[in-house]
mmCIF file of C-alpha atoms and ligand atoms in Angstrom:
data_model
loop_
_atom_site.group_PDB
_atom_site.id
_atom_site.type_symbol
_atom_site.label_atom_id
_atom_site.label_comp_id
_atom_site.label_asym_id
_atom_site.label_seq_id
_atom_site.Cartn_x
_atom_site.Cartn_y
_atom_site.Cartn_z
ATOM 1 C CA MET A 386 -19.498 -3.885 -3.771
ATOM 2 C CA ILE A 387 -16.676 -2.823 -6.013
ATOM 3 C CA ASN A 388 -17.767 -4.840 -8.985
ATOM 4 C CA THR A 389 -17.858 -2.686 -12.058
ATOM 5 C CA ASP A 390 -19.086 -4.944 -14.820
ATOM 6 C CA GLY A 391 -22.567 -5.777 -13.667
ATOM 7 C CA ALA A 392 -21.825 -9.482 -13.888
ATOM 8 C CA GLY A 393 -22.769 -10.059 -10.293
ATOM 9 C CA VAL A 394 -19.286 -11.069 -9.341
ATOM 10 C CA SER A 395 -16.763 -8.863 -7.684
ATOM 11 C CA ARG A 396 -14.239 -9.011 -10.457
ATOM 12 C CA ARG A 397 -10.872 -7.586 -9.531
ATOM 13 C CA THR A 398 -9.469 -5.705 -12.440
ATOM 14 C CA LEU A 399 -5.718 -5.296 -12.359
ATOM 15 C CA PHE A 400 -4.398 -1.864 -13.157
ATOM 16 C CA GLY A 401 -1.210 -1.392 -15.097
ATOM 17 C CA VAL A 402 0.386 1.692 -13.637
ATOM 18 C CA THR A 403 1.859 3.202 -16.755
ATOM 19 C CA ALA A 404 -1.357 4.477 -18.186
ATOM 20 C CA GLY A 405 -2.644 7.949 -17.588
ATOM 21 C CA ALA A 406 -5.920 8.464 -15.824
ATOM 22 C CA ALA A 407 -8.086 8.214 -18.909
ATOM 23 C CA ALA A 408 -6.547 5.021 -20.201
ATOM 24 C CA ALA A 409 -6.539 3.626 -16.715
ATOM 25 C CA ALA A 410 -10.210 4.299 -16.259
ATOM 26 C CA ALA A 411 -10.837 2.390 -19.448
ATOM 27 C CA LEU A 412 -9.132 -0.626 -17.931
ATOM 28 C CA VAL A 413 -11.859 -0.811 -15.335
ATOM 29 C CA THR A 414 -14.696 -2.246 -17.275
ATOM 30 C CA GLY A 415 -17.340 0.376 -17.659
ATOM 31 C CA ALA A 416 -16.215 2.361 -14.658
ATOM 32 C CA ALA A 417 -15.360 6.006 -14.495
ATOM 33 C CA PRO A 418 -13.325 7.169 -11.518
ATOM 34 C CA ALA A 419 -15.545 7.876 -8.567
ATOM 35 C CA ALA A 420 -16.653 11.472 -8.204
ATOM 36 C CA ALA A 421 -15.010 13.607 -5.576
ATOM 37 C CA THR A 422 -17.054 13.735 -2.418
ATOM 38 C CA PRO A 423 -15.918 16.746 -0.421
ATOM 39 C CA GLY A 424 -17.347 16.924 3.038
ATOM 40 C CA ARG A 425 -17.973 13.199 3.323
ATOM 41 C CA ARG A 426 -14.861 12.524 5.344
ATOM 42 C CA THR A 427 -15.730 11.679 8.899
ATOM 43 C CA ASN A 428 -15.044 14.179 11.644
ATOM 44 C CA ASP A 429 -15.295 11.629 14.402
ATOM 45 C CA PRO A 430 -13.686 13.306 17.432
ATOM 46 C CA LYS A 431 -12.278 9.945 18.498
ATOM 47 C CA ALA A 432 -10.476 9.575 15.198
ATOM 48 C CA THR A 433 -6.713 9.712 15.180
ATOM 49 C CA PRO A 434 -5.472 13.277 15.706
ATOM 50 C CA LEU A 435 -2.225 12.591 13.903
ATOM 51 C CA THR A 436 -1.192 14.536 10.845
ATOM 52 C CA ALA A 437 0.324 12.668 7.910
ATOM 53 C CA ASP A 438 3.828 13.696 8.977
ATOM 54 C CA GLN A 439 3.198 12.647 12.574
ATOM 55 C CA ALA A 440 1.852 9.320 11.348
ATOM 56 C CA TRP A 441 5.009 8.790 9.281
ATOM 57 C CA ARG A 442 7.230 9.628 12.262
ATOM 58 C CA LYS A 443 5.281 7.128 14.369
ATOM 59 C CA LEU A 444 5.888 4.461 11.735
ATOM 60 C CA VAL A 445 9.584 5.335 11.625
ATOM 61 C CA ALA A 446 9.833 5.115 15.419
ATOM 62 C CA GLY A 447 8.208 1.688 15.393
ATOM 63 C CA ASN A 448 10.434 0.529 12.564
ATOM 64 C CA ASP A 449 13.487 1.757 14.460
ATOM 65 C CA ARG A 450 12.423 -0.385 17.446
ATOM 66 C CA PHE A 451 11.935 -3.369 15.099
ATOM 67 C CA VAL A 452 15.357 -2.874 13.498
ATOM 68 C CA ALA A 453 17.011 -2.659 16.924
ATOM 69 C CA GLY A 454 15.109 -5.617 18.342
ATOM 70 C CA ARG A 455 13.526 -3.423 21.020
ATOM 71 C CA GLN A 456 9.868 -3.818 20.140
ATOM 72 C CA LYS A 457 7.119 -2.722 22.506
ATOM 73 C CA HIS A 458 4.489 -4.988 20.918
ATOM 74 C CA PRO A 459 1.765 -2.433 21.636
ATOM 75 C CA HIS A 460 -1.967 -2.983 21.476
ATOM 76 C CA GLU A 461 -2.035 -6.738 21.850
ATOM 77 C CA SER A 462 -3.685 -6.952 25.292
ATOM 78 C CA LEU A 463 -7.061 -8.474 25.995
ATOM 79 C CA ALA A 464 -8.393 -5.121 27.228
ATOM 80 C CA TRP A 465 -7.226 -3.337 24.089
ATOM 81 C CA ARG A 466 -8.732 -6.010 21.884
ATOM 82 C CA GLU A 467 -12.073 -5.628 23.643
ATOM 83 C CA SER A 468 -11.910 -1.833 23.296
ATOM 84 C CA LEU A 469 -11.711 -2.208 19.529
ATOM 85 C CA VAL A 470 -15.174 -3.724 19.375
ATOM 86 C CA ARG A 471 -16.474 -0.149 19.497
ATOM 87 C CA GLY A 472 -14.560 0.916 16.398
ATOM 88 C CA GLN A 473 -11.219 1.415 14.716
ATOM 89 C CA HIS A 474 -9.012 4.465 14.264
ATOM 90 C CA PRO A 475 -5.908 3.294 12.397
ATOM 91 C CA PHE A 476 -3.331 6.009 11.775
ATOM 92 C CA ALA A 477 -1.847 4.697 8.524
ATOM 93 C CA VAL A 478 -2.856 2.679 5.490
ATOM 94 C CA ILE A 479 -0.162 0.251 4.421
ATOM 95 C CA LEU A 480 -0.233 -1.319 0.969
ATOM 96 C CA SER A 481 2.477 -3.933 0.977
ATOM 97 C CA CYS A 482 3.463 -7.002 -0.981
ATOM 98 C CA ALA A 483 1.878 -10.283 0.137
ATOM 99 C CA ASP A 484 5.363 -11.663 0.833
ATOM 100 C CA SER A 485 5.423 -13.494 4.188
ATOM 101 C CA ARG A 486 8.560 -11.641 5.254
ATOM 102 C CA VAL A 487 7.007 -8.187 5.089
ATOM 103 C CA SER A 488 4.278 -8.117 7.748
ATOM 104 C CA PRO A 489 3.452 -4.439 8.386
ATOM 105 C CA GLU A 490 2.352 -4.749 12.033
ATOM 106 C CA LEU A 491 5.638 -6.499 12.838
ATOM 107 C CA VAL A 492 7.851 -4.256 10.716
ATOM 108 C CA PHE A 493 6.414 -1.109 12.334
ATOM 109 C CA ASP A 494 5.959 -2.588 15.821
ATOM 110 C CA GLU A 495 2.271 -1.757 15.920
ATOM 111 C CA GLY A 496 -0.725 -3.745 17.106
ATOM 112 C CA LEU A 497 -4.410 -4.354 16.601
ATOM 113 C CA GLY A 498 -6.286 -1.366 15.228
ATOM 114 C CA ASP A 499 -3.181 0.678 14.404
ATOM 115 C CA LEU A 500 -2.652 -0.027 10.723
ATOM 116 C CA PHE A 501 -5.139 -0.506 7.908
ATOM 117 C CA VAL A 502 -3.276 -3.098 5.883
ATOM 118 C CA ILE A 503 -3.897 -4.138 2.297
ATOM 119 C CA ARG A 504 -1.597 -6.692 0.752
ATOM 120 C CA ALA A 505 -1.164 -7.727 -2.862
ATOM 121 C CA ALA A 506 1.844 -9.265 -4.569
ATOM 122 C CA GLY A 507 4.007 -6.517 -6.016
ATOM 123 C CA GLU A 508 1.602 -3.885 -4.583
ATOM 124 C CA VAL A 509 -0.437 -4.317 -7.735
ATOM 125 C CA LEU A 510 -3.525 -2.143 -7.731
ATOM 126 C CA ASP A 511 -6.962 -3.353 -8.672
ATOM 127 C CA THR A 512 -10.468 -2.191 -7.915
ATOM 128 C CA ALA A 513 -10.603 -4.001 -4.585
ATOM 129 C CA VAL A 514 -7.267 -2.577 -3.452
ATOM 130 C CA VAL A 515 -8.100 0.989 -4.482
ATOM 131 C CA GLY A 516 -11.575 0.740 -2.979
ATOM 132 C CA SER A 517 -10.133 -0.529 0.299
ATOM 133 C CA ILE A 518 -7.729 2.407 0.475
ATOM 134 C CA GLU A 519 -10.522 4.826 -0.407
ATOM 135 C CA TYR A 520 -12.597 3.432 2.447
ATOM 136 C CA ALA A 521 -9.793 3.942 4.951
ATOM 137 C CA VAL A 522 -9.076 7.473 3.770
ATOM 138 C CA GLU A 523 -12.638 8.657 3.420
ATOM 139 C CA HIS A 524 -14.504 6.824 6.161
ATOM 140 C CA LEU A 525 -11.784 6.222 8.749
ATOM 141 C CA SER A 526 -9.960 9.538 8.158
ATOM 142 C CA VAL A 527 -6.578 7.855 7.942
ATOM 143 C CA PRO A 528 -4.049 10.620 7.219
ATOM 144 C CA LEU A 529 -1.252 8.603 5.581
ATOM 145 C CA VAL A 530 -1.038 5.961 2.849
ATOM 146 C CA VAL A 531 2.264 4.099 2.493
ATOM 147 C CA VAL A 532 3.020 1.818 -0.456
ATOM 148 C CA ILE A 533 5.829 -0.530 0.534
ATOM 149 C CA GLY A 534 7.868 -2.644 -1.836
ATOM 150 C CA HIS A 535 10.646 -4.855 -0.564
ATOM 151 C CA GLN A 536 14.055 -6.330 -1.279
ATOM 152 C CA SER A 537 14.064 -9.547 -3.321
ATOM 153 C CA CYS A 538 10.406 -9.250 -4.293
ATOM 154 C CA GLY A 539 9.408 -12.398 -6.174
ATOM 155 C CA ALA A 540 6.559 -10.699 -8.010
ATOM 156 C CA VAL A 541 8.787 -7.919 -9.313
ATOM 157 C CA GLY A 542 11.485 -10.518 -10.021
ATOM 158 C CA ALA A 543 8.994 -12.453 -12.145
ATOM 159 C CA ALA A 544 8.286 -9.277 -14.106
ATOM 160 C CA VAL A 545 12.026 -8.868 -14.664
ATOM 161 C CA ASP A 546 12.186 -12.447 -15.970
ATOM 162 C CA LEU A 547 9.252 -11.699 -18.225
ATOM 163 C CA VAL A 548 10.969 -8.669 -19.719
ATOM 164 C CA GLN A 549 14.494 -10.073 -19.928
ATOM 165 C CA HIS A 550 13.827 -13.723 -20.774
ATOM 166 C CA ASP A 551 10.238 -13.741 -22.015
ATOM 167 C CA ALA A 552 9.460 -16.173 -19.195
ATOM 168 C CA GLU A 553 6.229 -18.146 -19.441
ATOM 169 C CA LEU A 554 3.523 -17.436 -16.911
ATOM 170 C CA SER A 555 0.280 -19.241 -16.257
ATOM 171 C CA GLY A 556 -3.053 -18.524 -14.669
ATOM 172 C CA ASP A 557 -3.832 -15.201 -13.059
ATOM 173 C CA ILE A 558 -0.165 -14.938 -12.075
ATOM 174 C CA ALA A 559 0.427 -13.838 -15.667
ATOM 175 C CA THR A 560 -2.000 -10.932 -15.303
ATOM 176 C CA LEU A 561 -0.457 -9.950 -12.007
ATOM 177 C CA VAL A 562 3.107 -9.992 -13.285
ATOM 178 C CA ARG A 563 2.201 -8.118 -16.467
ATOM 179 C CA ALA A 564 0.781 -5.351 -14.280
ATOM 180 C CA ILE A 565 4.311 -4.906 -12.878
ATOM 181 C CA GLU A 566 6.023 -5.109 -16.288
ATOM 182 C CA PRO A 567 5.752 -1.338 -17.024
ATOM 183 C CA ALA A 568 7.780 -0.533 -13.906
ATOM 184 C CA VAL A 569 10.529 -2.910 -15.059
ATOM 185 C CA ARG A 570 10.581 -1.423 -18.549
ATOM 186 C CA ALA A 571 10.847 2.090 -17.083
ATOM 187 C CA THR A 572 13.833 1.202 -14.889
ATOM 188 C CA PRO A 573 17.315 2.010 -16.277
ATOM 189 C CA ALA A 574 19.430 -1.041 -17.059
ATOM 190 C CA ASN A 575 21.925 -2.121 -14.426
ATOM 191 C CA PRO A 576 24.513 -4.906 -14.787
ATOM 192 C CA ASP A 577 24.032 -5.822 -11.119
ATOM 193 C CA PRO A 578 20.878 -8.011 -10.990
ATOM 194 C CA ALA A 579 20.182 -7.285 -7.306
ATOM 195 C CA ALA A 580 20.581 -3.545 -7.805
ATOM 196 C CA PHE A 581 18.359 -3.660 -10.881
ATOM 197 C CA LEU A 582 15.683 -5.575 -8.988
ATOM 198 C CA ALA A 583 15.865 -3.082 -6.119
ATOM 199 C CA ALA A 584 15.436 -0.218 -8.581
ATOM 200 C CA CYS A 585 12.443 -1.982 -10.147
ATOM 201 C CA VAL A 586 10.905 -2.504 -6.692
ATOM 202 C CA ALA A 587 11.277 1.196 -5.914
ATOM 203 C CA GLU A 588 9.837 2.143 -9.297
ATOM 204 C CA GLN A 589 6.830 -0.128 -8.785
ATOM 205 C CA ALA A 590 6.125 1.368 -5.336
ATOM 206 C CA ARG A 591 6.420 4.920 -6.685
ATOM 207 C CA ARG A 592 4.141 4.129 -9.608
ATOM 208 C CA ALA A 593 1.530 2.560 -7.365
ATOM 209 C CA ALA A 594 1.555 5.645 -5.124
ATOM 210 C CA THR A 595 1.273 7.976 -8.103
ATOM 211 C CA TYR A 596 -1.394 5.898 -9.750
ATOM 212 C CA LEU A 597 -3.537 5.925 -6.630
ATOM 213 C CA LEU A 598 -3.854 9.683 -7.010
ATOM 214 C CA GLU A 599 -4.570 9.428 -10.736
ATOM 215 C CA ARG A 600 -7.108 6.721 -10.339
ATOM 216 C CA SER A 601 -9.018 7.833 -7.247
ATOM 217 C CA ASN A 602 -10.786 11.156 -6.899
ATOM 218 C CA ILE A 603 -11.479 10.291 -3.276
ATOM 219 C CA ILE A 604 -7.764 9.939 -2.521
ATOM 220 C CA SER A 605 -6.606 12.877 -4.645
ATOM 221 C CA ASP A 606 -9.272 15.077 -3.019
ATOM 222 C CA ALA A 607 -8.142 13.974 0.439
ATOM 223 C CA VAL A 608 -4.554 14.851 -0.501
ATOM 224 C CA ALA A 609 -5.531 18.222 -1.944
ATOM 225 C CA HIS A 610 -7.932 19.319 0.799
ATOM 226 C CA HIS A 611 -7.561 17.193 3.921
ATOM 227 C CA GLY A 612 -3.821 16.901 4.507
ATOM 228 C CA VAL A 613 -3.596 13.260 3.510
ATOM 229 C CA LYS A 614 -0.251 12.104 2.106
ATOM 230 C CA VAL A 615 0.587 9.120 -0.103
ATOM 231 C CA VAL A 616 4.210 7.988 0.028
ATOM 232 C CA SER A 617 6.280 5.101 -1.316
ATOM 233 C CA ALA A 618 8.869 3.092 0.557
ATOM 234 C CA ALA A 619 10.889 -0.112 0.420
ATOM 235 C CA TYR A 620 11.700 -2.671 3.084
ATOM 236 C CA GLU A 621 15.166 -4.216 3.432
ATOM 237 C CA LEU A 622 14.986 -7.870 4.372
ATOM 238 C CA GLU A 623 18.529 -7.875 5.737
ATOM 239 C CA THR A 624 18.230 -4.940 8.126
ATOM 240 C CA GLY A 625 14.475 -4.697 8.692
ATOM 241 C CA LYS A 626 14.667 -1.035 7.732
ATOM 242 C CA VAL A 627 11.937 0.770 5.783
ATOM 243 C CA ASN A 628 13.215 3.621 3.620
ATOM 244 C CA ARG A 629 11.307 6.140 1.532
ATOM 245 C CA VAL A 630 11.876 5.654 -2.186
HETATM 246 ZN ZN1 ZN B 1939 7.067 -9.103 -3.006
#
Protein backbone atom coordinates (compact mmCIF):
# COMPACT_ATOMS: atom_id res chain seq x y z
CA MET A 1 0.00 0.00 0.00
CA ILE A 2 1.09 3.59 -0.18
CA ASN A 3 1.36 4.10 3.52
CA THR A 4 4.68 5.63 4.39
CA ASP A 5 4.70 5.90 8.15
CA GLY A 6 4.57 2.30 9.21
CA ALA A 7 1.50 2.96 11.32
CA GLY A 8 -0.50 0.32 9.54
CA VAL A 9 -2.92 2.82 8.14
CA SER A 10 -2.83 4.21 4.67
CA ARG A 11 -2.34 7.79 5.70
CA ARG A 12 -2.77 10.26 2.89
CA THR A 13 -0.23 12.99 3.22
CA LEU A 14 -1.16 16.19 1.46
CA PHE A 15 1.55 17.82 -0.58
CA GLY A 16 1.90 21.56 -0.76
CA VAL A 17 3.08 22.28 -4.26
CA THR A 18 5.41 25.16 -3.58
CA ALA A 19 8.20 23.13 -2.11
CA GLY A 20 11.06 21.81 -4.13
CA ALA A 21 11.63 18.10 -4.40
CA ALA A 22 13.71 17.78 -1.26
CA ALA A 23 11.34 19.68 0.97
CA ALA A 24 8.44 17.90 -0.60
CA ALA A 25 9.92 14.52 0.10
CA ALA A 26 10.24 15.54 3.71
CA LEU A 27 6.52 16.17 3.82
CA VAL A 28 5.92 12.50 3.19
CA THR A 29 6.69 11.00 6.51
CA GLY A 30 9.82 8.97 6.22
CA ALA A 31 9.50 8.48 2.50
CA ALA A 32 12.04 9.22 -0.16
CA PRO A 33 10.78 9.51 -3.72
CA ALA A 34 10.54 6.12 -5.34
CA ALA A 35 13.57 5.07 -7.33
CA ALA A 36 13.39 5.21 -11.09
CA THR A 37 12.53 1.86 -12.57
CA PRO A 38 13.53 1.90 -16.22
CA GLY A 39 12.36 -1.07 -18.17
CA ARG A 40 9.45 -1.85 -15.87
CA ARG A 41 6.87 -0.20 -18.07
CA THR A 42 4.65 -2.76 -19.69
CA ASN A 43 5.01 -3.49 -23.38
CA ASP A 44 1.65 -5.16 -23.65
CA PRO A 45 0.91 -5.26 -27.39
CA LYS A 46 -2.77 -4.67 -26.64
CA ALA A 47 -1.95 -1.46 -24.83
CA THR A 48 -3.05 1.80 -26.36
CA PRO A 49 -0.88 2.70 -29.37
CA LEU A 50 -1.55 6.39 -28.96
CA THR A 51 1.23 8.87 -28.42
CA ALA A 52 0.77 11.62 -25.84
CA ASP A 53 -0.09 14.13 -28.57
CA GLN A 54 -2.57 11.74 -30.18
CA ALA A 55 -4.15 11.12 -26.79
CA TRP A 56 -4.53 14.87 -26.27
CA ARG A 57 -6.11 15.31 -29.71
CA LYS A 58 -8.55 12.50 -28.90
CA LEU A 59 -9.52 14.29 -25.69
CA VAL A 60 -9.96 17.55 -27.58
CA ALA A 61 -12.16 15.85 -30.17
CA GLY A 62 -14.35 14.38 -27.45
CA ASN A 63 -14.54 17.70 -25.65
CA ASP A 64 -15.52 19.41 -28.89
CA ARG A 65 -18.41 16.93 -29.25
CA PHE A 66 -19.42 17.62 -25.63
CA VAL A 67 -19.31 21.39 -26.15
CA ALA A 68 -21.43 21.10 -29.30
CA GLY A 69 -23.90 18.67 -27.75
CA ARG A 70 -23.02 16.00 -30.32
CA GLN A 71 -21.70 13.28 -28.05
CA LYS A 72 -21.16 9.74 -29.29
CA HIS A 73 -21.29 8.22 -25.79
CA PRO A 74 -18.75 5.57 -26.78
CA HIS A 75 -17.90 2.41 -24.88
CA GLU A 76 -21.06 2.07 -22.84
CA SER A 77 -22.46 -1.09 -24.46
CA LEU A 78 -22.95 -4.40 -22.71
CA ALA A 79 -20.48 -6.09 -25.08
CA TRP A 80 -17.83 -3.45 -24.44
CA ARG A 81 -18.34 -3.71 -20.70
CA GLU A 82 -17.86 -7.47 -20.86
CA SER A 83 -14.72 -7.06 -22.98
CA LEU A 84 -13.14 -5.00 -20.22
CA VAL A 85 -13.15 -7.94 -17.84
CA ARG A 86 -9.95 -9.04 -19.59
CA GLY A 87 -8.13 -5.80 -18.83
CA GLN A 88 -7.95 -2.05 -19.26
CA HIS A 89 -6.01 0.15 -21.65
CA PRO A 90 -6.98 3.75 -20.85
CA PHE A 91 -5.33 6.35 -23.07
CA ALA A 92 -5.19 9.24 -20.59
CA VAL A 93 -4.91 9.85 -16.87
CA ILE A 94 -7.16 12.65 -15.71
CA LEU A 95 -6.61 14.30 -12.33
CA SER A 96 -9.57 16.57 -11.81
CA CYS A 97 -11.32 18.33 -8.97
CA ALA A 98 -13.99 16.32 -7.14
CA ASP A 99 -16.57 18.94 -8.15
CA SER A 100 -19.77 17.26 -9.39
CA ARG A 101 -19.86 19.47 -12.47
CA VAL A 102 -16.52 18.30 -13.84
CA SER A 103 -16.95 14.60 -14.67
CA PRO A 104 -14.09 13.66 -17.02
CA GLU A 105 -15.85 10.86 -18.94
CA LEU A 106 -18.72 13.25 -19.71
CA VAL A 107 -16.56 16.28 -20.46
CA PHE A 108 -14.42 14.30 -22.93
CA ASP A 109 -17.24 12.12 -24.28
CA GLU A 110 -15.44 8.90 -23.42
CA GLY A 111 -16.67 5.67 -21.87
CA LEU A 112 -15.70 2.73 -19.72
CA GLY A 113 -12.02 1.88 -19.85
CA ASP A 114 -10.97 5.02 -21.72
CA LEU A 115 -9.81 7.32 -18.95
CA PHE A 116 -7.94 6.58 -15.73
CA VAL A 117 -9.57 9.15 -13.48
CA ILE A 118 -8.35 10.40 -10.12
CA ARG A 119 -10.33 13.10 -8.40
CA ALA A 120 -9.44 15.27 -5.43
CA ALA A 121 -10.75 18.69 -4.48
CA GLY A 122 -8.52 21.35 -5.98
CA GLU A 123 -6.39 18.62 -7.64
CA VAL A 124 -4.46 18.44 -4.40
CA LEU A 125 -1.74 15.83 -4.52
CA ASP A 126 -1.11 13.31 -1.79
CA THR A 127 0.56 9.93 -1.66
CA ALA A 128 -2.55 8.08 -2.82
CA VAL A 129 -3.07 10.43 -5.77
CA VAL A 130 0.56 10.32 -6.89
CA GLY A 131 0.71 6.55 -6.43
CA SER A 132 -2.44 6.11 -8.50
CA ILE A 133 -0.98 8.17 -11.33
CA GLU A 134 2.30 6.26 -11.10
CA TYR A 135 0.40 3.00 -11.43
CA ALA A 136 -1.39 4.17 -14.57
CA VAL A 137 1.80 5.47 -16.17
CA GLU A 138 4.07 2.60 -15.26
CA HIS A 139 1.80 -0.44 -15.32
CA LEU A 140 -0.88 0.59 -17.81
CA SER A 141 1.47 2.54 -20.12
CA VAL A 142 -0.85 5.53 -20.27
CA PRO A 143 0.91 8.14 -22.42
CA LEU A 144 -0.76 11.33 -21.15
CA VAL A 145 -1.53 12.83 -17.74
CA VAL A 146 -3.89 15.82 -17.64
CA VAL A 147 -4.43 17.90 -14.51
CA ILE A 148 -7.72 19.77 -14.86
CA GLY A 149 -8.84 22.67 -12.73
CA HIS A 150 -12.15 24.37 -13.35
CA GLN A 151 -14.05 27.64 -13.29
CA SER A 152 -15.56 28.60 -9.93
CA CYS A 153 -13.65 25.94 -8.01
CA GLY A 154 -14.86 25.95 -4.41
CA ALA A 155 -11.65 24.46 -3.06
CA VAL A 156 -9.49 27.11 -4.70
CA GLY A 157 -12.06 29.73 -3.68
CA ALA A 158 -11.71 28.61 -0.07
CA ALA A 159 -7.95 29.06 -0.36
CA VAL A 160 -8.54 32.58 -1.67
CA ASP A 161 -10.77 33.29 1.34
CA LEU A 162 -8.07 31.91 3.59
CA VAL A 163 -5.45 34.22 2.13
CA GLN A 164 -7.59 37.34 1.75
CA HIS A 165 -9.85 37.10 4.81
CA ASP A 166 -8.06 34.63 7.08
CA ALA A 167 -11.20 32.47 6.90
CA GLU A 168 -11.60 29.76 9.52
CA LEU A 169 -11.46 26.17 8.38
CA SER A 170 -12.18 22.99 10.28
CA GLY A 171 -11.35 19.33 10.04
CA ASP A 172 -9.28 17.93 7.21
CA ILE A 173 -10.76 20.61 4.95
CA ALA A 174 -8.24 22.95 6.54
CA THR A 175 -5.33 20.75 5.47
CA LEU A 176 -6.74 20.44 1.99
CA VAL A 177 -7.27 24.16 1.52
CA ARG A 178 -3.85 25.03 2.94
CA ALA A 179 -2.31 22.77 0.30
CA ILE A 180 -3.82 25.12 -2.31
CA GLU A 181 -2.78 28.31 -0.49
CA PRO A 182 0.68 28.54 -2.16
CA ALA A 183 -0.93 28.74 -5.60
CA VAL A 184 -3.12 31.63 -4.43
CA ARG A 185 -0.16 33.48 -2.93
CA ALA A 186 1.79 33.05 -6.18
CA THR A 187 -1.00 34.50 -8.32
CA PRO A 188 -0.77 38.22 -9.20
CA ALA A 189 -3.48 40.37 -7.63
CA ASN A 190 -6.49 41.17 -9.77
CA PRO A 191 -9.36 43.52 -8.84
CA ASP A 192 -11.82 41.23 -10.65
CA PRO A 193 -12.60 38.39 -8.18
CA ALA A 194 -13.69 35.95 -10.91
CA ALA A 195 -10.59 36.63 -12.98
CA PHE A 196 -8.39 36.27 -9.92
CA LEU A 197 -10.02 32.95 -9.03
CA ALA A 198 -9.57 31.72 -12.60
CA ALA A 199 -5.89 32.67 -12.46
CA CYS A 200 -5.52 30.83 -9.14
CA VAL A 201 -7.21 27.75 -10.63
CA ALA A 202 -4.79 27.77 -13.55
CA GLU A 203 -1.84 28.25 -11.22
CA GLN A 204 -2.93 25.34 -9.03
CA ALA A 205 -3.29 23.03 -12.06
CA ARG A 206 0.13 24.05 -13.39
CA ARG A 207 1.74 23.54 -9.99
CA ALA A 208 0.18 20.12 -9.58
CA ALA A 209 1.48 19.08 -13.02
CA THR A 210 4.95 20.40 -12.25
CA TYR A 211 5.01 18.88 -8.81
CA LEU A 212 4.12 15.46 -10.16
CA LEU A 213 7.40 15.47 -12.05
CA GLU A 214 9.34 16.72 -9.04
CA ARG A 215 7.81 14.27 -6.68
CA SER A 216 7.72 11.08 -8.76
CA ASN A 217 10.75 9.46 -10.33
CA ILE A 218 8.43 7.02 -12.05
CA ILE A 219 6.56 9.83 -13.81
CA SER A 220 9.62 11.98 -14.56
CA ASP A 221 11.39 8.91 -15.99
CA ALA A 222 8.37 8.11 -18.16
CA VAL A 223 8.40 11.70 -19.43
CA ALA A 224 12.13 11.67 -20.09
CA HIS A 225 12.37 8.24 -21.73
CA HIS A 226 8.96 6.94 -22.75
CA GLY A 227 7.22 9.86 -24.43
CA VAL A 228 4.76 10.47 -21.62
CA LYS A 229 3.48 14.04 -21.25
CA VAL A 230 1.98 15.80 -18.23
CA VAL A 231 -0.16 18.83 -19.05
CA SER A 232 -2.43 21.23 -17.17
CA ALA A 233 -5.83 22.47 -18.26
CA ALA A 234 -8.96 24.20 -17.01
CA TYR A 235 -12.62 23.50 -17.62
CA GLU A 236 -15.15 26.27 -18.27
CA LEU A 237 -18.48 25.55 -16.64
CA GLU A 238 -20.33 27.92 -18.96
CA THR A 239 -19.12 26.53 -22.28
CA GLY A 240 -18.01 23.01 -21.36
CA LYS A 241 -14.67 23.75 -22.99
CA VAL A 242 -11.35 22.42 -21.67
CA ASN A 243 -8.38 24.69 -22.39
CA ARG A 244 -4.69 24.15 -21.73
CA VAL A 245 -3.35 26.51 -19.07
ZN1 LIG B 1 -13.11 22.41 -7.69
